[in-house]
Amino acid sequence: MKTIKKFLNALSYLQYPLMLLGLFFIYKPLFLGFENLIDNYNNGLIIMGVAISFSTLQDTTKTQNKLSLWVFQSEKRARFFLIWIAILVLFFIISGAVGYFLSPFKEWNELSIGLMVFGIGVMGLLKAANEMSENHRIAKSN
């Protein structure tokens, strides 16, 4: 089981090139006179959603920086952070679903797919953040 866990933790590093690729698609229209803006944003959101999904494969028993440790050691700060992520999940998935099913505009339908995939990726991040808050809470050590 440890080898599978190590493999998944190593696989989580794919998040970085995928995030860069997603950012490429987000910034690409700025340099090309806003050509294919919706298509590029949709691609960027999809790729970034997949990248965030890969980030959830990291080891939740460790923190990546002091800020994460500061947030997750406090139950109050961790709860606020988790609620904020949950609000983001709801926003992206609901706005994507509304746009996909109710919008008469083809462009919004296309962008909505990216919003939903991004929301699903952030949902995975919510799960990982919840595990990190459970693993790093100071009161838990008693």
Backbone as a chain_set.jsonl record, in Angstrom:
{"seq": "MKTIKKFLNALSYLQYPLMLLGLFFIYKPLFLGFENLIDNYNNGLIIMGVAISFSTLQDTTKTQNKLSLWVFQSEKRARFFLIWIAILVLFFIISGAVGYFLSPFKEWNELSIGLMVFGIGVMGLLKAANEMSENHRIAKSN", "coords": {"N": [[0.806, -1.2, 0.0], [2.022, 1.192, 0.65], [3.621, 1.744, -1.556], [1.757, 2.321, -3.523], [0.601, 4.615, -2.437], [2.839, 6.302, -2.435], [3.27, 6.438, -5.183], [0.912, 7.737, -6.04], [1.215, 10.147, -4.655], [3.507, 11.098, -5.956], [2.455, 11.344, -8.496], [0.846, 13.51, -8.118], [2.365, 15.722, -8.653], [2.014, 16.347, -11.273], [0.23, 18.362, -11.357], [1.469, 20.852, -11.576], [2.68, 21.295, -14.251], [0.261, 21.086, -15.621], [-1.249, 23.199, -14.564], [0.267, 25.335, -15.534], [-0.17, 24.975, -18.273], [-2.926, 25.393, -18.34], [-2.984, 28.099, -17.547], [-1.688, 29.163, -19.749], [-3.683, 28.906, -21.729], [-5.587, 30.618, -20.62], [-4.336, 33.132, -20.696], [-3.671, 33.378, -23.358], [-5.604, 34.603, -25.213], [-5.22, 37.312, -24.593], [-2.901, 38.058, -25.836], [-3.418, 37.62, -28.454], [-5.279, 39.344, -29.474], [-7.813, 38.857, -28.395], [-8.953, 36.713, -29.759], [-10.939, 33.828, -30.205], [-11.781, 33.748, -27.512], [-13.68, 32.577, -25.69], [-13.412, 29.816, -26.242], [-10.708, 29.41, -25.56], [-10.759, 30.117, -22.819], [-12.519, 28.175, -21.869], [-11.038, 25.83, -22.398], [-8.844, 26.399, -20.729], [-10.097, 26.435, -18.172], [-10.999, 23.774, -17.994], [-8.558, 22.329, -18.082], [-7.29, 23.396, -15.821], [-9.072, 22.546, -13.855], [-8.655, 19.785, -13.968], [-5.978, 19.811, -13.199], [-6.167, 20.734, -10.551], [-7.494, 18.56, -9.529], [-5.454, 16.655, -9.664], [-3.803, 17.737, -7.74], [-5.007, 16.974, -5.404], [-4.085, 14.491, -4.864], [-1.867, 14.6, -3.319], [0.036, 14.112, -0.282], [-1.875, 14.307, 2.533], [-1.139, 14.388, 5.13], [0.949, 16.018, 5.449], [1.973, 19.446, 5.342], [2.311, 21.991, 2.864], [3.399, 24.493, 3.203], [4.088, 27.221, 5.528], [1.867, 28.846, 5.819], [-0.33, 27.193, 5.21], [-0.122, 25.399, 7.345], [-0.577, 27.159, 9.469], [-3.254, 27.873, 8.953], [-4.606, 25.361, 9.102], [-4.062, 24.412, 11.661], [-5.675, 25.771, 13.362], [-8.943, 25.408, 14.394], [-11.031, 27.187, 13.904], [-10.068, 28.893, 11.817], [-9.63, 26.933, 9.872], [-12.233, 25.961, 9.492], [-13.475, 28.263, 8.406], [-11.997, 28.479, 6.023], [-12.67, 26.041, 4.758], [-15.429, 26.402, 4.443], [-15.389, 28.559, 2.693], [-14.19, 27.368, 0.419], [-16.202, 25.503, -0.15], [-18.288, 27.214, -0.875], [-17.204, 28.262, -3.214], [-17.152, 25.907, -4.772], [-19.909, 25.392, -5.029], [-20.63, 27.742, -6.412], [-19.191, 27.528, -8.888], [-20.11, 25.047, -9.95], [-22.931, 25.344, -9.952], [-23.271, 27.723, -11.479], [-22.146, 26.828, -13.85], [-23.863, 24.679, -14.507], [-26.334, 26.01, -14.764], [-25.721, 27.743, -16.873], [-25.166, 25.863, -18.848], [-27.54, 24.354, -19.17], [-29.604, 26.242, -19.331], [-28.93, 28.528, -20.756], [-29.372, 30.425, -23.711], [-27.297, 30.996, -25.366], [-24.697, 29.843, -27.371], [-21.97, 30.15, -26.851], [-21.867, 30.565, -24.064], [-22.795, 28.104, -23.234], [-20.633, 26.469, -23.965], [-18.552, 27.509, -22.353], [-19.591, 26.882, -19.906], [-19.199, 24.171, -19.507], [-16.471, 24.047, -18.908], [-16.549, 25.523, -16.514], [-17.997, 23.768, -14.851], [-16.294, 21.495, -14.775], [-14.059, 22.643, -13.579], [-15.218, 23.301, -11.113], [-15.722, 20.723, -10.134], [-13.101, 19.843, -9.815], [-12.299, 21.62, -7.784], [-13.958, 20.679, -5.826], [-12.741, 18.259, -5.169], [-10.453, 19.356, -4.067], [-11.585, 20.5, -1.805], [-12.206, 18.2, -0.324], [-9.595, 17.222, 0.157], [-8.556, 19.39, 1.615], [-10.18, 19.271, 3.853], [-9.329, 16.827, 4.945], [-6.698, 17.57, 5.52], [-7.157, 19.509, 7.47], [-8.171, 17.929, 9.499], [-5.963, 16.307, 10.033], [-4.03, 18.099, 10.99], [-4.941, 19.582, 13.089], [-4.43, 21.087, 16.193], [-5.736, 20.518, 18.613], [-6.41, 17.899, 18.299], [-4.351, 16.252, 19.014], [-4.591, 15.459, 21.666]], "CA": [[0.0, 0.0, 0.0], [2.875, 2.367, 0.69], [4.096, 2.065, -2.9], [0.646, 2.97, -4.232], [0.495, 5.962, -1.882], [3.976, 7.077, -2.952], [3.03, 6.665, -6.613], [-0.118, 8.776, -6.156], [1.827, 11.407, -4.227], [4.377, 11.552, -7.047], [1.571, 11.73, -9.6], [0.261, 14.819, -7.814], [3.213, 16.779, -9.197], [1.524, 16.729, -12.609], [-0.58, 19.563, -11.224], [2.217, 22.055, -11.938], [2.653, 21.56, -15.696], [-1.121, 21.281, -16.063], [-1.623, 24.58, -14.209], [0.919, 26.226, -16.495], [-0.881, 24.836, -19.534], [-4.204, 26.091, -18.167], [-2.71, 29.541, -17.582], [-1.395, 29.504, -21.136], [-4.953, 29.109, -22.431], [-6.269, 31.78, -20.052], [-3.666, 34.351, -21.137], [-3.48, 33.364, -24.811], [-6.389, 35.621, -25.923], [-4.703, 38.651, -24.339], [-1.816, 38.336, -26.767], [-3.879, 37.401, -29.828], [-6.393, 40.227, -29.79], [-9.054, 38.259, -27.884], [-9.508, 35.721, -30.679], [-11.356, 32.566, -29.574], [-11.731, 33.98, -26.071], [-14.489, 31.59, -24.966], [-12.78, 28.497, -26.414], [-9.486, 29.362, -24.763], [-11.12, 30.101, -21.398], [-13.083, 26.861, -21.592], [-9.899, 24.899, -22.323], [-8.085, 26.723, -19.525], [-10.836, 25.979, -16.995], [-10.984, 22.303, -17.966], [-7.212, 21.873, -17.728], [-7.031, 23.769, -14.434], [-9.872, 21.645, -13.023], [-7.927, 18.51, -13.91], [-4.768, 20.063, -12.415], [-6.56, 20.775, -9.141], [-7.78, 17.169, -9.156], [-4.164, 16.01, -9.418], [-3.239, 18.253, -6.489], [-5.623, 16.286, -4.269], [-3.379, 13.233, -4.654], [-0.715, 14.803, -2.441], [-0.066, 13.576, 1.073], [-2.586, 15.271, 3.374], [-0.56, 14.414, 6.476], [1.998, 17.025, 5.425], [1.59, 20.735, 4.774], [3.281, 22.433, 1.872], [4.014, 25.75, 3.61], [3.718, 27.673, 6.875], [0.517, 29.4, 5.782], [-1.255, 26.06, 5.319], [-0.055, 24.905, 8.714], [-1.237, 28.17, 10.298], [-4.699, 27.76, 8.743], [-5.174, 24.076, 9.496], [-3.904, 24.15, 13.082], [-6.778, 26.426, 14.061], [-10.24, 24.895, 13.95], [-11.826, 28.321, 13.406], [-9.554, 29.282, 10.494], [-9.858, 25.816, 8.956], [-13.661, 25.943, 9.174], [-13.71, 29.371, 7.485], [-11.386, 28.11, 4.748], [-13.482, 24.979, 4.16], [-16.699, 26.999, 4.01], [-15.078, 29.356, 1.504], [-14.007, 26.445, -0.703], [-17.523, 24.945, -0.465], [-19.019, 28.257, -1.606], [-16.641, 28.279, -4.565], [-17.637, 24.704, -5.463], [-21.309, 25.641, -5.395], [-20.683, 28.782, -7.436], [-18.744, 27.039, -10.19], [-20.972, 23.983, -10.467], [-24.276, 25.872, -10.234], [-23.222, 28.636, -12.627], [-21.902, 26.003, -15.027], [-25.088, 23.935, -14.838], [-27.336, 26.978, -15.247], [-25.297, 28.174, -18.205], [-25.24, 24.757, -19.806], [-28.9, 23.9, -19.419], [-30.604, 27.307, -19.491], [-28.497, 29.648, -21.585], [-29.624, 30.299, -25.152], [-26.092, 31.361, -26.095], [-23.782, 28.708, -27.583], [-20.694, 30.446, -26.199], [-22.007, 30.336, -22.635], [-22.887, 26.648, -23.069], [-19.278, 25.925, -24.042], [-17.816, 27.93, -21.17], [-20.196, 26.227, -18.751], [-18.545, 22.871, -19.318], [-15.233, 24.344, -18.193], [-16.886, 25.92, -15.146], [-18.378, 22.58, -14.087], [-15.096, 20.677, -14.555], [-13.27, 23.365, -12.588], [-15.914, 23.113, -9.838], [-15.493, 19.351, -9.675], [-11.724, 19.828, -9.319], [-12.268, 22.321, -6.504], [-14.614, 19.787, -4.87], [-11.675, 17.37, -4.706], [-9.608, 20.169, -3.195], [-12.327, 20.613, -0.55], [-11.996, 16.941, 0.403], [-8.206, 17.185, 0.617], [-8.401, 20.408, 2.653], [-10.835, 18.736, 5.048], [-8.409, 15.835, 5.515], [-5.556, 18.292, 6.091], [-7.572, 20.154, 8.719], [-8.273, 16.869, 10.511], [-4.623, 15.807, 10.35], [-3.133, 19.113, 11.556], [-5.573, 20.308, 14.2], [-3.644, 20.956, 17.422], [-6.55, 19.914, 19.663], [-6.539, 16.467, 18.014], [-3.243, 15.508, 19.602], [-4.936, 14.997, 23.023]], "C": [[0.853, 1.269, 0.0], [3.369, 2.748, -0.697], [2.994, 2.739, -3.711], [0.502, 4.403, -3.755], [1.625, 6.854, -2.398], [3.794, 7.4, -4.434], [2.0, 7.783, -6.802], [0.41, 10.134, -5.719], [2.741, 11.967, -5.306], [3.555, 12.03, -8.232], [0.957, 13.114, -9.378], [1.097, 15.967, -8.381], [2.863, 17.142, -10.638], [0.663, 17.982, -12.557], [0.156, 20.8, -11.746], [2.291, 22.283, -13.45], [1.232, 21.769, -16.223], [-1.612, 22.688, -15.723], [-0.989, 25.571, -15.178], [0.228, 26.17, -17.855], [-2.233, 25.542, -19.464], [-4.026, 27.601, -18.211], [-2.372, 30.011, -18.986], [-2.688, 29.788, -21.895], [-5.721, 30.319, -21.903], [-5.66, 33.082, -20.592], [-3.514, 34.46, -22.654], [-4.318, 34.431, -25.538], [-5.883, 37.046, -25.708], [-3.632, 39.045, -25.348], [-2.231, 38.178, -28.226], [-5.103, 38.244, -30.171], [-7.753, 39.645, -29.432], [-9.742, 37.345, -28.887], [-9.815, 34.442, -29.908], [-11.31, 32.644, -28.046], [-12.458, 32.881, -25.304], [-13.859, 30.202, -25.073], [-11.527, 28.363, -25.553], [-9.788, 29.33, -23.269], [-11.711, 28.753, -21.008], [-11.969, 25.824, -21.458], [-9.09, 25.136, -21.053], [-8.775, 26.235, -18.263], [-10.836, 24.459, -16.874], [-9.621, 21.791, -17.503], [-6.886, 22.22, -16.278], [-7.864, 22.923, -13.466], [-9.208, 20.287, -12.875], [-6.656, 18.675, -13.068], [-5.086, 20.091, -10.924], [-6.899, 19.37, -8.654], [-6.485, 16.409, -8.871], [-3.562, 16.487, -8.099], [-3.827, 17.557, -5.276], [-4.979, 14.932, -4.0], [-2.187, 13.371, -3.707], [-1.007, 14.277, -1.04], [-0.697, 14.617, 1.987], [-2.087, 15.266, 4.816], [0.565, 15.434, 6.577], [1.418, 18.326, 4.89], [2.701, 21.208, 3.854], [3.999, 23.711, 2.297], [3.502, 26.161, 4.989], [2.307, 28.247, 6.917], [-0.526, 28.29, 5.918], [-1.279, 25.524, 6.745], [-0.775, 25.865, 9.653], [-2.76, 28.074, 10.174], [-5.236, 26.487, 9.365], [-4.972, 23.741, 10.97], [-5.031, 24.774, 13.902], [-8.103, 25.911, 13.51], [-11.098, 25.999, 13.341], [-11.377, 28.74, 12.002], [-9.808, 28.182, 9.466], [-11.327, 25.764, 8.546], [-14.005, 27.057, 8.171], [-13.196, 29.036, 6.085], [-12.216, 27.046, 4.03], [-14.826, 25.505, 3.677], [-16.48, 27.816, 2.744], [-14.894, 28.462, 0.268], [-15.352, 25.846, -1.122], [-18.374, 25.945, -1.237], [-18.519, 28.343, -3.042], [-17.118, 27.083, -5.387], [-19.058, 24.927, -5.939], [-21.418, 26.671, -6.513], [-20.313, 28.228, -8.81], [-19.678, 25.982, -10.764], [-22.358, 24.512, -10.815], [-24.257, 26.817, -11.426], [-22.962, 27.875, -13.92], [-23.15, 25.255, -15.461], [-26.172, 24.86, -15.383], [-26.981, 27.424, -16.661], [-25.457, 27.083, -19.243], [-26.677, 24.409, -20.172], [-29.878, 25.016, -19.753], [-30.2, 28.436, -20.437], [-28.815, 29.411, -23.058], [-28.379, 30.567, -26.002], [-25.129, 30.179, -26.167], [-22.459, 28.925, -26.851], [-20.76, 30.165, -24.702], [-22.127, 28.841, -22.344], [-21.497, 26.02, -23.062], [-18.47, 26.271, -22.794], [-18.332, 27.232, -19.911], [-19.594, 24.858, -18.479], [-17.248, 23.061, -18.532], [-15.496, 24.744, -16.748], [-17.244, 24.707, -14.286], [-17.17, 21.689, -13.796], [-14.205, 21.341, -13.508], [-13.895, 23.2, -11.2], [-15.723, 21.727, -9.27], [-14.065, 19.205, -9.148], [-11.607, 20.503, -7.968], [-12.974, 21.49, -5.424], [-13.607, 18.774, -4.32], [-10.726, 18.087, -3.764], [-10.27, 20.345, -1.829], [-12.132, 19.359, 0.306], [-10.576, 16.873, 0.971], [-7.971, 18.204, 1.734], [-9.061, 19.952, 3.955], [-9.936, 17.698, 5.73], [-7.207, 16.523, 6.165], [-5.943, 18.959, 7.406], [-7.713, 19.128, 9.836], [-6.894, 16.396, 10.957], [-3.768, 16.801, 11.12], [-3.739, 19.895, 12.7], [-4.809, 20.028, 15.49], [-4.44, 20.234, 18.51], [-6.668, 18.395, 19.49], [-5.482, 15.646, 18.736], [-3.539, 14.983, 21.006], [-5.603, 13.669, 23.017]], "O": [[0.466, 2.289, -0.571], [3.524, 3.932, -0.997], [3.274, 3.636, -4.506], [0.304, 5.311, -4.562], [1.402, 8.012, -2.752], [4.123, 8.498, -4.883], [2.194, 8.673, -7.63], [0.095, 11.154, -6.333], [2.751, 13.174, -5.548], [3.913, 13.005, -8.894], [0.595, 13.801, -10.333], [0.583, 17.069, -8.569], [3.363, 18.136, -11.166], [0.394, 18.597, -13.589], [-0.473, 21.7, -12.302], [1.986, 23.388, -13.898], [1.023, 22.538, -17.16], [-2.32, 23.301, -16.521], [-1.632, 26.535, -15.595], [0.061, 27.196, -18.514], [-2.639, 26.21, -20.415], [-4.818, 28.306, -18.836], [-2.724, 31.125, -19.375], [-2.786, 30.781, -22.615], [-6.432, 30.977, -22.663], [-6.387, 34.023, -20.909], [-3.252, 35.548, -23.168], [-3.783, 35.112, -26.413], [-6.097, 37.905, -26.563], [-3.476, 40.222, -25.675], [-1.486, 38.555, -29.13], [-5.875, 37.889, -31.062], [-8.742, 39.923, -30.11], [-10.966, 37.213, -28.875], [-9.032, 34.025, -29.054], [-10.854, 31.714, -27.379], [-11.902, 32.314, -24.363], [-13.785, 29.486, -24.074], [-11.312, 27.34, -24.902], [-9.14, 28.593, -22.526], [-11.428, 28.245, -19.923], [-11.959, 25.035, -20.513], [-8.694, 24.185, -20.379], [-8.126, 25.682, -17.376], [-10.689, 23.921, -15.777], [-9.542, 20.922, -16.635], [-6.268, 21.418, -15.577], [-7.402, 22.618, -12.366], [-9.198, 19.707, -11.789], [-6.298, 17.776, -12.307], [-4.343, 19.524, -10.122], [-6.625, 19.025, -7.504], [-6.429, 15.608, -7.938], [-2.884, 15.72, -7.415], [-3.204, 17.55, -4.215], [-5.299, 14.289, -3.001], [-1.569, 12.373, -3.335], [-2.158, 14.034, -0.676], [-0.128, 15.688, 2.196], [-2.558, 16.053, 5.637], [1.079, 15.688, 7.667], [0.486, 18.316, 4.085], [3.871, 20.874, 4.038], [5.093, 23.991, 1.809], [2.601, 25.532, 5.544], [1.626, 28.147, 7.937], [-1.497, 28.436, 6.661], [-2.346, 25.232, 7.284], [-1.506, 25.427, 10.542], [-3.474, 28.18, 11.171], [-6.231, 26.53, 10.088], [-5.657, 22.857, 11.487], [-5.3, 24.336, 15.021], [-8.351, 25.972, 12.305], [-11.812, 25.765, 12.366], [-12.205, 28.921, 11.109], [-10.162, 28.467, 8.322], [-11.632, 25.544, 7.373], [-14.734, 26.825, 7.206], [-13.877, 29.28, 5.089], [-12.438, 27.145, 2.824], [-15.308, 25.101, 2.619], [-17.297, 27.769, 1.825], [-15.397, 28.783, -0.809], [-15.616, 25.696, -2.315], [-19.102, 25.563, -2.153], [-19.31, 28.479, -3.975], [-17.451, 27.228, -6.563], [-19.379, 24.686, -7.103], [-22.199, 26.5, -7.449], [-21.039, 28.437, -9.783], [-20.0, 26.024, -11.951], [-22.905, 24.166, -11.862], [-25.125, 26.733, -12.294], [-23.497, 28.233, -14.97], [-23.462, 25.201, -16.651], [-26.848, 24.524, -16.356], [-27.842, 27.474, -17.538], [-25.837, 27.349, -20.383], [-26.993, 24.195, -21.342], [-30.893, 24.761, -20.402], [-31.05, 29.214, -20.87], [-28.559, 28.33, -23.59], [-28.406, 30.385, -27.219], [-24.787, 29.585, -25.144], [-21.895, 27.983, -26.293], [-19.828, 29.598, -24.131], [-21.623, 28.362, -21.328], [-21.215, 25.14, -22.249], [-17.78, 25.413, -22.242], [-17.578, 27.02, -18.962], [-19.498, 24.441, -17.324], [-16.97, 22.311, -17.597], [-14.751, 24.349, -15.851], [-16.841, 24.627, -13.126], [-17.037, 21.18, -12.683], [-13.656, 20.66, -12.642], [-13.181, 22.984, -10.221], [-15.577, 21.565, -8.059], [-13.84, 18.523, -8.148], [-10.893, 20.014, -7.092], [-12.63, 21.583, -4.246], [-13.626, 18.468, -3.128], [-10.249, 17.51, -2.787], [-9.586, 20.339, -0.805], [-11.92, 19.452, 1.515], [-10.383, 16.509, 2.131], [-7.262, 17.912, 2.697], [-8.546, 20.224, 5.04], [-9.803, 17.697, 6.954], [-6.752, 16.11, 7.231], [-5.154, 18.975, 8.351], [-7.41, 19.423, 10.992], [-6.687, 16.114, 12.137], [-2.859, 16.389, 11.84], [-3.094, 20.798, 13.231], [-4.57, 18.871, 15.838], [-3.88, 19.425, 19.251], [-6.993, 17.689, 20.444], [-5.7, 14.472, 19.034], [-2.799, 14.131, 21.497], [-5.953, 13.148, 24.076]]}, "num_chains": 1, "name": "protein.A"}
